[in-house]
Short mmCIF file of C-alpha atoms in Angstrom, two decimals:
data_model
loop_
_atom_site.label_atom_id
_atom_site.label_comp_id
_atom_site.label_asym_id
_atom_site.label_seq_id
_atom_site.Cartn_x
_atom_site.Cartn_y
_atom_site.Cartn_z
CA UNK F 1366 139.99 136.29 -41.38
CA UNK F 1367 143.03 134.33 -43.17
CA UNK F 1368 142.51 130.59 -42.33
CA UNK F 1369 145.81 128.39 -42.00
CA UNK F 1370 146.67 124.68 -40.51
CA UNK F 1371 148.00 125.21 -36.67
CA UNK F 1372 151.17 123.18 -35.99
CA UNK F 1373 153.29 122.08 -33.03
CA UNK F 1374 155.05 125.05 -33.08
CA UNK F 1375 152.09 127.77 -33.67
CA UNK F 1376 149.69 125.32 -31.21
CA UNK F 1377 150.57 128.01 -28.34
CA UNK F 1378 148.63 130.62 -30.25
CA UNK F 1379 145.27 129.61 -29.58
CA UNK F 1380 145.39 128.76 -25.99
CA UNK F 1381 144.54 132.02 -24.67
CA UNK F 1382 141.25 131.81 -27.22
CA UNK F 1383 140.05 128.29 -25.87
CA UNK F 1384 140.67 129.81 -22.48
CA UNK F 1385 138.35 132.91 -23.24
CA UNK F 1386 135.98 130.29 -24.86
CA UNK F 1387 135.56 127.12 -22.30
CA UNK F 1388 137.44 127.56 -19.27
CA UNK F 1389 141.03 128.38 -17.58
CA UNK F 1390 143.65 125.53 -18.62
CA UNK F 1391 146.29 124.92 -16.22
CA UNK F 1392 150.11 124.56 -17.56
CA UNK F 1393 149.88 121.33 -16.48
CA UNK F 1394 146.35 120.39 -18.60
CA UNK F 1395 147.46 122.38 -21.56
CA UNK F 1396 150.96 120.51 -22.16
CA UNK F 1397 148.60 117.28 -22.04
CA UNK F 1398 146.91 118.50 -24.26
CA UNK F 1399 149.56 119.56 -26.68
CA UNK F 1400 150.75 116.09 -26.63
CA UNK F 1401 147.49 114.79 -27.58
CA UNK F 1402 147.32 117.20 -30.28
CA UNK F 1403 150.22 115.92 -31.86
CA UNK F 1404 148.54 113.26 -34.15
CA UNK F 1405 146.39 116.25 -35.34
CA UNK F 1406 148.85 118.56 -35.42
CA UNK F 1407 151.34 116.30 -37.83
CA UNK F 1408 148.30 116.33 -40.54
CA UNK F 1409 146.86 119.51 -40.60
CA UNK F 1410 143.95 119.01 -38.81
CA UNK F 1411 143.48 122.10 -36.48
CA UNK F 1412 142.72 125.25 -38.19
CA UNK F 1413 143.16 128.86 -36.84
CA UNK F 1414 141.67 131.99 -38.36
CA UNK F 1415 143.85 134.92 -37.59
CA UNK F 1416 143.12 138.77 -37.82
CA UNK F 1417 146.26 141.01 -37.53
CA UNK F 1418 148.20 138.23 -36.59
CA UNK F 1419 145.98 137.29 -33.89
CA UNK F 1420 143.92 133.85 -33.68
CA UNK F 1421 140.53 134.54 -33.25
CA UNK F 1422 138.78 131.52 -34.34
CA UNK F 1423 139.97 127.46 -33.95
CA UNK F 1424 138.66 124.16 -34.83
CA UNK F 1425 140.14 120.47 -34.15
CA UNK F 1426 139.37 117.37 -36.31
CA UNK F 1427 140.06 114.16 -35.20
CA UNK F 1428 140.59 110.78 -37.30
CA UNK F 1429 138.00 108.27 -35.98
CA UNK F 1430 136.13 105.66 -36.77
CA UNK F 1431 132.38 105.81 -35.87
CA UNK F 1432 130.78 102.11 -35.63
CA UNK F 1433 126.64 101.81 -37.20
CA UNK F 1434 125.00 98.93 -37.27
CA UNK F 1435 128.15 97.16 -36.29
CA UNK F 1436 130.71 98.94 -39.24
CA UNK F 1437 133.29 101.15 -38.85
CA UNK F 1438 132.42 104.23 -40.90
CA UNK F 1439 135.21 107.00 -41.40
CA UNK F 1440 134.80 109.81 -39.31
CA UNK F 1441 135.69 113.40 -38.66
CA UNK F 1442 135.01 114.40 -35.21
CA UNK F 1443 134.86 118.19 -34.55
CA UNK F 1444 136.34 119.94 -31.32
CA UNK F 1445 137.36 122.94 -29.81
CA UNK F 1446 135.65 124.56 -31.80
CA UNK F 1447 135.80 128.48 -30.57
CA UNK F 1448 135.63 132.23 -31.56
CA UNK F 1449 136.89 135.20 -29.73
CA UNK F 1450 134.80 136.44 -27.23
CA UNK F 1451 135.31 140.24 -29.50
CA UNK F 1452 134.83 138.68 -32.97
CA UNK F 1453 131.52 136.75 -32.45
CA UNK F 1454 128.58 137.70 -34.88
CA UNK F 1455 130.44 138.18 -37.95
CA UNK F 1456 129.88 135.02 -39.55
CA UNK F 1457 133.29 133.95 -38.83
CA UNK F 1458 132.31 130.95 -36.88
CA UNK F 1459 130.17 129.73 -40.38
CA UNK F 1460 133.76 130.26 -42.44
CA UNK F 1461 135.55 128.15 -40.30
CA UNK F 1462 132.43 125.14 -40.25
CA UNK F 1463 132.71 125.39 -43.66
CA UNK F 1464 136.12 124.83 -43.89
CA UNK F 1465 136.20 122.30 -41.70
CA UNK F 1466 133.25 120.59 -43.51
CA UNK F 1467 135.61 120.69 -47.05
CA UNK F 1468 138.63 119.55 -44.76
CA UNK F 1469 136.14 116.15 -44.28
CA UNK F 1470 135.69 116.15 -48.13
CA UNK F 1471 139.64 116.38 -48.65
CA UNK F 1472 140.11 113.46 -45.86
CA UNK F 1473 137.92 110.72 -47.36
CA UNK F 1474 135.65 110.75 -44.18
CA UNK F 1475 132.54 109.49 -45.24
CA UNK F 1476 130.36 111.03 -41.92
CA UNK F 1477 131.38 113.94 -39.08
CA UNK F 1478 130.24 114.24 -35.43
CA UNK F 1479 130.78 116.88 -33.07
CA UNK F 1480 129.52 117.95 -29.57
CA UNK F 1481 127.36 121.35 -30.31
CA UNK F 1482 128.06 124.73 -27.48
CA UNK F 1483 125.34 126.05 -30.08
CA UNK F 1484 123.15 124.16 -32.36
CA UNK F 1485 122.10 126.84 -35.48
CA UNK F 1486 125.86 126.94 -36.63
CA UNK F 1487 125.95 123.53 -36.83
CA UNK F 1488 122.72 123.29 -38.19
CA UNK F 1489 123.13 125.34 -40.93
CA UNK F 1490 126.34 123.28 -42.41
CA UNK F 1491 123.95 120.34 -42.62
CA UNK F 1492 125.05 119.13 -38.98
CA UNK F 1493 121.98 117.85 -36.90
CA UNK F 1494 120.73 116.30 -33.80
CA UNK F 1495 121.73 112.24 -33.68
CA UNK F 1496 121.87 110.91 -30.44
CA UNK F 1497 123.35 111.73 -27.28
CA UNK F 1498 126.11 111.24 -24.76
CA UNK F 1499 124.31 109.50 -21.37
CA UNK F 1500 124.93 109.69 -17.74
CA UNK F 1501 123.27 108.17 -15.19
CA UNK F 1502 123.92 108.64 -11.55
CA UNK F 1503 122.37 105.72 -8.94
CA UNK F 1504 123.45 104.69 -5.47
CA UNK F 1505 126.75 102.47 -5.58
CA UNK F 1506 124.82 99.27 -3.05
CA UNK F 1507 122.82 99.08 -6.25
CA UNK F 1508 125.56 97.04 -7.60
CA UNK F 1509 126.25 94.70 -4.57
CA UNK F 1510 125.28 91.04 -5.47
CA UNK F 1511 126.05 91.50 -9.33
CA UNK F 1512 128.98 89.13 -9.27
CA UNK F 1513 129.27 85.65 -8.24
CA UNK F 1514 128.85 84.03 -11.57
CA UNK F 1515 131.01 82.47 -14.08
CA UNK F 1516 134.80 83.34 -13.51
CA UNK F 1517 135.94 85.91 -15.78
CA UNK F 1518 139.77 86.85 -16.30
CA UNK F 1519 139.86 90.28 -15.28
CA UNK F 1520 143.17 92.42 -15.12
CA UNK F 1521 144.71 96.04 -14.27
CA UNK F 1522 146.18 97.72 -17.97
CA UNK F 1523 147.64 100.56 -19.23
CA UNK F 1524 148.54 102.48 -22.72
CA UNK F 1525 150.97 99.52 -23.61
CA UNK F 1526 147.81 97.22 -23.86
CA UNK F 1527 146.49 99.31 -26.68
CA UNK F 1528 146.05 96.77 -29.22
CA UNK F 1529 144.44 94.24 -27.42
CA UNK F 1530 141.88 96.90 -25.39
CA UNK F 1531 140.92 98.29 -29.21
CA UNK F 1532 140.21 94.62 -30.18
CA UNK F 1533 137.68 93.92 -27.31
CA UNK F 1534 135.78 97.08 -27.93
CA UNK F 1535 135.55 96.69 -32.09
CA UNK F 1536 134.08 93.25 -31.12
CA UNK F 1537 131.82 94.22 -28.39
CA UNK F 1538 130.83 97.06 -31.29
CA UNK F 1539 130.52 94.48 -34.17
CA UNK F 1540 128.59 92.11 -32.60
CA UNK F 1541 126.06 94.26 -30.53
CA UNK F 1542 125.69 95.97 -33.87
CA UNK F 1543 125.89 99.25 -31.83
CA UNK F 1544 124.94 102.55 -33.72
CA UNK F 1545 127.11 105.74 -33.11
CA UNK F 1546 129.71 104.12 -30.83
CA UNK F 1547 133.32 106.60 -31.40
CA UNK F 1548 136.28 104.36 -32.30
CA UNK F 1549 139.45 106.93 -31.81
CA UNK F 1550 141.30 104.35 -32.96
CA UNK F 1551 144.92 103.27 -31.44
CA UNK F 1552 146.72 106.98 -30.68
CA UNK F 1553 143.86 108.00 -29.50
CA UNK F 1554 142.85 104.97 -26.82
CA UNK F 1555 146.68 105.05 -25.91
CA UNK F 1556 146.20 108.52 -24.72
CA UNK F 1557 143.39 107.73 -22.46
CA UNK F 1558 144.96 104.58 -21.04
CA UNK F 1559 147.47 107.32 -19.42
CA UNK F 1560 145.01 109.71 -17.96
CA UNK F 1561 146.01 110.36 -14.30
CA UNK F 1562 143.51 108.96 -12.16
CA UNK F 1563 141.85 106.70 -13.88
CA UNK F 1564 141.65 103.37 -13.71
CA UNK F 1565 142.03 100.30 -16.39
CA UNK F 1566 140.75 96.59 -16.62
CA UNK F 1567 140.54 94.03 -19.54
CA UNK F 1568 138.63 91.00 -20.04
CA UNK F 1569 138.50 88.85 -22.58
CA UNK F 1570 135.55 90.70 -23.64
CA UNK F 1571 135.12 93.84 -22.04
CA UNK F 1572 136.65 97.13 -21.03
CA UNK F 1573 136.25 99.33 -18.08
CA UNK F 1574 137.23 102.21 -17.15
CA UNK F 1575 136.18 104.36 -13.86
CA UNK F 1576 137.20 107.14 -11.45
CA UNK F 1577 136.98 108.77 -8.59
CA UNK F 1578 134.82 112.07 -8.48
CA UNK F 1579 134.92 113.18 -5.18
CA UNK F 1580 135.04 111.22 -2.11
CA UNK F 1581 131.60 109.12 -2.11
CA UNK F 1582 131.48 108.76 -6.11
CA UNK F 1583 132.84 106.93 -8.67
CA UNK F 1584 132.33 107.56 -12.35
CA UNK F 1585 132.45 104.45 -14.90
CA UNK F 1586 133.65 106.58 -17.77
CA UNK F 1587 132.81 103.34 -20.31
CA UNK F 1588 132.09 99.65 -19.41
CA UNK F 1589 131.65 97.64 -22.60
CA UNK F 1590 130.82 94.13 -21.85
CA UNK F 1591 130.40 90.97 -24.87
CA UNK F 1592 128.49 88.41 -22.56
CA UNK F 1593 126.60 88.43 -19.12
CA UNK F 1594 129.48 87.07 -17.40
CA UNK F 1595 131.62 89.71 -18.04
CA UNK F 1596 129.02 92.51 -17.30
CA UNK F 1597 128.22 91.08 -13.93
CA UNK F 1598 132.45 90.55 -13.10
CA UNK F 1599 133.32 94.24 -14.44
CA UNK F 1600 129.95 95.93 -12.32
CA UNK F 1601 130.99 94.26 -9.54
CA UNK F 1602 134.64 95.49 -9.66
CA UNK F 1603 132.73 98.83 -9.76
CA UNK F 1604 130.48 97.96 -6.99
CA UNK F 1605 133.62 96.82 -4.85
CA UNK F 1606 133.98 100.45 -3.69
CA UNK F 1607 130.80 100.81 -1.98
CA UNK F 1608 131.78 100.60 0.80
CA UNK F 1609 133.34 104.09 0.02
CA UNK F 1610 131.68 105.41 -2.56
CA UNK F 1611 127.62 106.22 -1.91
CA UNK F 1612 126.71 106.80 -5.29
CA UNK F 1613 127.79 105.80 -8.95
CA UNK F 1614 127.66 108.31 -12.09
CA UNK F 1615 128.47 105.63 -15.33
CA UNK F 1616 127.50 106.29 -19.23
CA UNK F 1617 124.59 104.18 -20.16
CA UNK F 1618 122.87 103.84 -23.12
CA UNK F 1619 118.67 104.13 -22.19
CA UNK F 1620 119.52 99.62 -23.41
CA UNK F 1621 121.91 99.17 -21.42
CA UNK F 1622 122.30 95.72 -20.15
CA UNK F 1623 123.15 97.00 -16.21
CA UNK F 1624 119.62 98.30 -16.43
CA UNK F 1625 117.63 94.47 -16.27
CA UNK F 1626 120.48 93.19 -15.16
CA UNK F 1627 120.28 95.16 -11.33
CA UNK F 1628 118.24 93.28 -9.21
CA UNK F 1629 116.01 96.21 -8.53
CA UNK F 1630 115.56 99.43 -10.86
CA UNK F 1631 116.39 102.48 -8.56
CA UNK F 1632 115.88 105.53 -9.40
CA UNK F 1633 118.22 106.96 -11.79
CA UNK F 1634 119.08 110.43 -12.13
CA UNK F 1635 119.67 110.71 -16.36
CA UNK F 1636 122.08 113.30 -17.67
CA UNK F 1637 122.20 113.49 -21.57
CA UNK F 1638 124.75 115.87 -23.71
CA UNK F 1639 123.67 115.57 -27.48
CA UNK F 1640 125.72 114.99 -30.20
CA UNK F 1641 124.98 115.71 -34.07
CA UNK F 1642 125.88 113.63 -37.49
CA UNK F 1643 126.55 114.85 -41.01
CA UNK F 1644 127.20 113.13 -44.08
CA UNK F 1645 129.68 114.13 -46.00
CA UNK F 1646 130.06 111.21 -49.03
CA UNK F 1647 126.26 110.09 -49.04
CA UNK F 1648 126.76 107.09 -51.12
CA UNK F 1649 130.01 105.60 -49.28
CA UNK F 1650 128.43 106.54 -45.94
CA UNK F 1651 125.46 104.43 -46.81
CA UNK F 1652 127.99 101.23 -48.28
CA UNK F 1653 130.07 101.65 -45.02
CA UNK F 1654 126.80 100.85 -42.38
CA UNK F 1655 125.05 98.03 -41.63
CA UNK F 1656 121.55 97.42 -41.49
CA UNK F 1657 118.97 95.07 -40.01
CA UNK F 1658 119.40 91.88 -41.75
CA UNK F 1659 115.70 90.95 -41.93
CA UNK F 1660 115.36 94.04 -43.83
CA UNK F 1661 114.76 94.55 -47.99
CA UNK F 1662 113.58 98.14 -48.93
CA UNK F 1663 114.13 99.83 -52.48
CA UNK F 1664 113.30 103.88 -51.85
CA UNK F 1665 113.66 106.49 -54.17
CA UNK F 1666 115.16 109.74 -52.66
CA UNK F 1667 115.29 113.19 -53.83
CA UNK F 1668 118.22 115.15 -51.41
CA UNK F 1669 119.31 118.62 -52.05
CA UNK F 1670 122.72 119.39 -50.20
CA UNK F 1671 123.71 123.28 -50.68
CA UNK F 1672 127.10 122.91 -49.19
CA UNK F 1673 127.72 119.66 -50.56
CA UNK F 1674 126.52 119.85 -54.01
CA UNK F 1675 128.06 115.91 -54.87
CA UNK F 1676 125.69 114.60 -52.08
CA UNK F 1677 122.62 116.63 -54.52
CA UNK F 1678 120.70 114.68 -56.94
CA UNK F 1679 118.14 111.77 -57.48
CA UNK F 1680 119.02 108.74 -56.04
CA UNK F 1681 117.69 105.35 -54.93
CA UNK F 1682 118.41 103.42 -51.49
CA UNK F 1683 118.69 99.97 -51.76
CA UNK F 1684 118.60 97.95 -48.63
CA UNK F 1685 118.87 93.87 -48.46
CA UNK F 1686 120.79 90.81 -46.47
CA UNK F 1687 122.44 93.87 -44.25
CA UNK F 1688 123.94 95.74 -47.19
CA UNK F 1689 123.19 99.58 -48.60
CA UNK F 1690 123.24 101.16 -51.34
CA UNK F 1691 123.28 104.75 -52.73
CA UNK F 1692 122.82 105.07 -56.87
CA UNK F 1693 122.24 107.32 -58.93
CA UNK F 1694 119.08 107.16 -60.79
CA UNK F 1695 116.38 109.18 -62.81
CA UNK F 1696 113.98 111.48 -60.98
CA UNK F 1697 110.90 109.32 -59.69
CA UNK F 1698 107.60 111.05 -58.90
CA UNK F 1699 107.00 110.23 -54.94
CA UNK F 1700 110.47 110.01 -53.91
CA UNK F 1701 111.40 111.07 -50.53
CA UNK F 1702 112.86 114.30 -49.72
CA UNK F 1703 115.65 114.93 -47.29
CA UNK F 1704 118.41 117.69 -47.12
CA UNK F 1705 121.58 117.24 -45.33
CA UNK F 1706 120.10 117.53 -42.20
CA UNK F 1707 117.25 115.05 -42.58
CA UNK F 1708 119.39 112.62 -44.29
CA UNK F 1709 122.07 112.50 -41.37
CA UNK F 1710 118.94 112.31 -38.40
CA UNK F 1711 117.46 109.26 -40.69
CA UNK F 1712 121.15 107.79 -40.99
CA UNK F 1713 121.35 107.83 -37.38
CA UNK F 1714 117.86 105.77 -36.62
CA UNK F 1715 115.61 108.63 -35.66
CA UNK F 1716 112.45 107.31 -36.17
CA UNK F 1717 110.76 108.26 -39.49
CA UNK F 1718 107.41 109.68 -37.72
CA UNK F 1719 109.89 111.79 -35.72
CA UNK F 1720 111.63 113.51 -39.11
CA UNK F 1721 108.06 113.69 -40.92
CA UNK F 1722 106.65 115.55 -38.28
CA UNK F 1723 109.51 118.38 -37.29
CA UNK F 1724 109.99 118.41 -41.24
CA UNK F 1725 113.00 116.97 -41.95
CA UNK F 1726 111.73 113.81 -44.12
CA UNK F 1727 108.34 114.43 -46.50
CA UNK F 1728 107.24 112.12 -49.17
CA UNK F 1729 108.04 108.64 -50.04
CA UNK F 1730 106.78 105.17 -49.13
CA UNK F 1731 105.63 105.01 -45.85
CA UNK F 1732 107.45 103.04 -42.79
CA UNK F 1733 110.28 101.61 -45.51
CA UNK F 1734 113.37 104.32 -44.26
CA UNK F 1735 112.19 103.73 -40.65
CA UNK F 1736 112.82 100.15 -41.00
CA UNK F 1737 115.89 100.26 -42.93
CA UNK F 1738 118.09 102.68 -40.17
CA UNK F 1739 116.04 101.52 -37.44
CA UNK F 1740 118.21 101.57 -34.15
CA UNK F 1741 119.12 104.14 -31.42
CA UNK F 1742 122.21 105.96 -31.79
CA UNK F 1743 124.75 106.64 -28.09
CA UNK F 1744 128.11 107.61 -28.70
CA UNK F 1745 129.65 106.35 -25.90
CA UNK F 1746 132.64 108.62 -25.49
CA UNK F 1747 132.97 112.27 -25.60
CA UNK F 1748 135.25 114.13 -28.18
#
């Protein structure tokens, strides 16, 4: 398999493969597509693997910021990632991953995320199980009585409000010092401010956007709010329609604030689509996130990265006032030990005792990494 860039011209080539791999794309869907590849397209982002001439193997990677502990860390997310249906099981899916994973070296992004069809691919790059994509699905009256409080500017916007949509939601990420929250920065949010059929609204400090899934539902594909106020006025915006609309299926977070701020916890239906982390630049992915302030922990770590071999070595982790650190330093006896897979699960707040036990984390100072990358980690959109 001969691996080359895809480009605006050659992009054709592998829709008949994603087809075979996901689902039918209509004419209509795929030129959408195309002209949301572009931004990918320009830079050499999208690989194809062709045999005779043929693509039999494709992978996207998209620029994005991804926010932890209220930082923007550079990001490569992974999509469309695919394989012929007739050239699956000969490691050809583990060539592309790995040039995918060196593409993320060549980019400067310091972490990448992706949506796993399969997990043991992934898994064997150094890729592993982070946090997860939420749905939850509760009747629309649920929301009746939520507004009512403090007036809140609310308005109707569209791709040309870019700029000031991308500002609310980097504050609402900064300040809630959310963990794993996908900033596709402005190209990408003006895309999705022009999806057909969905619907827009600022406020000063919050976002929503929701459609309609069928007649009686309405999905809330993201609601970020700053302040009670402006949860209450953009829920109740939402529950507006139910007097349509019998049930509402919104992302949450397991913390989300809708959840004590309903008057009355109904039963919630919970759908969750996992996403996995990897580090690629260990020491700039640790200087890029923030940590709990009340925090101080000095750790010395022992990781062994096959495919990364600059992330290999002795280090120490130095955590104080909200700030990280990565350094080299001698070998220590008693230092933790973590390989690419244990180090990304830890990065993104699974809980120590977690790691120890499926044996991703052994050794080291007990309770100290816990505390330091403490926090639960939601993506909040879907790549």
């Amino acid at each position: 398999m001969e691996l080359s860039p895809l480009t605006s011209e050659t992009y054709d080539d592998v829709r008949d493969l994603l087809t075979r791999s996901f689902e039918p794309i209509s004419d209509e869907r795929w030129a959408r597509k195309t002209r949301h590849a572009r931004y990918r397209l320009a830079a050499g982002r999208d690989l194809a693997g062709r045999e005779n001439g043929r693509a039999v193997a494709t992978s996207a990677l998209w620029d994005m910021d991804q926010w932890w502990g209220g930082r923007p860390v550079s990001m490569g997310g992974v999509a469309a990632v695919a394989v012929a249906p007739e050239a699956r099981g000969r490691g050809l899916g583990k060539r592309l991953m790995a040039a995918v994973l060196e593409q993320c070296v060549d980019l400067g992004h310091a972490v990448s995320a992706l949506f796993p069809a399969t997990t043991p691919l992934y898994r064997a790059l150094g890729w592993e199980h982070a946090g997860s994509d939420d749905w939850a699905e509760f009747p629309a009256e649920a929301l009746r009585g939520l507004g009512g409080g403090a007036a809140v500017d609310v308005r109707p916007i569209g791709p040309e409000d870019v700029e000031e949509a991308l500002a609310v939601l980097r504050a609402v990420y900064r300040d809630n010092r959310l963990l794993g929250a996908v900033d596709r920065k402005a190209d990408g949010l003006r895309f999705y401010l022009d999806v057909p059929g969905e619907y827009h609204y600022l406020a000063p400090d919050g976002l929503l956007t929701y459609r309609w899934a069928g007649e009686e539902r309405l999905e809330v594909v993201r609601l970020l709010a700053g302040s009670e106020a402006t949860l209450r006025a953009l829920w109740a915006l939402v529950g507006s329609g139910s007097s349509t609309a019998r049930t509402v299926r919104a992302r949450l977070g397991a913390h989300d604030p809708l959840l004590w701020a309903l008057r009355e916890r109904h039963p919630v239906t919970v759908q969750r689509d996992p996403w996995m982390l990897r580090l690629v630049d260990a020491p700039a992915a640790v200087a890029a996130r923030g940590y709990p302030n009340g925090v101080t922990a000095e750790v010395p770590l022992r990781v062994e990265d096959p495919h990364l071999p600059a992330n290999t070595g002795s280090w120490t982790l130095s955590v104080a006032g909200g700030e990280g650190r990565l350094e080299r330093s001698p070998e220590r006896p008693g230092a933790a030990e973590v390989g690419p897979n244990g180090l990304a699960a830890l990065y993104a707040g699974v809980p120590e005792g977690t790691l120890r036990r499926a044996g991703l984390l052994r050794g080291g100072p007990l309770g100290a990494l816990g505390a330091a990358f403490a926090g639960q980690a939601i993506s909040l959109e879907h790549f």
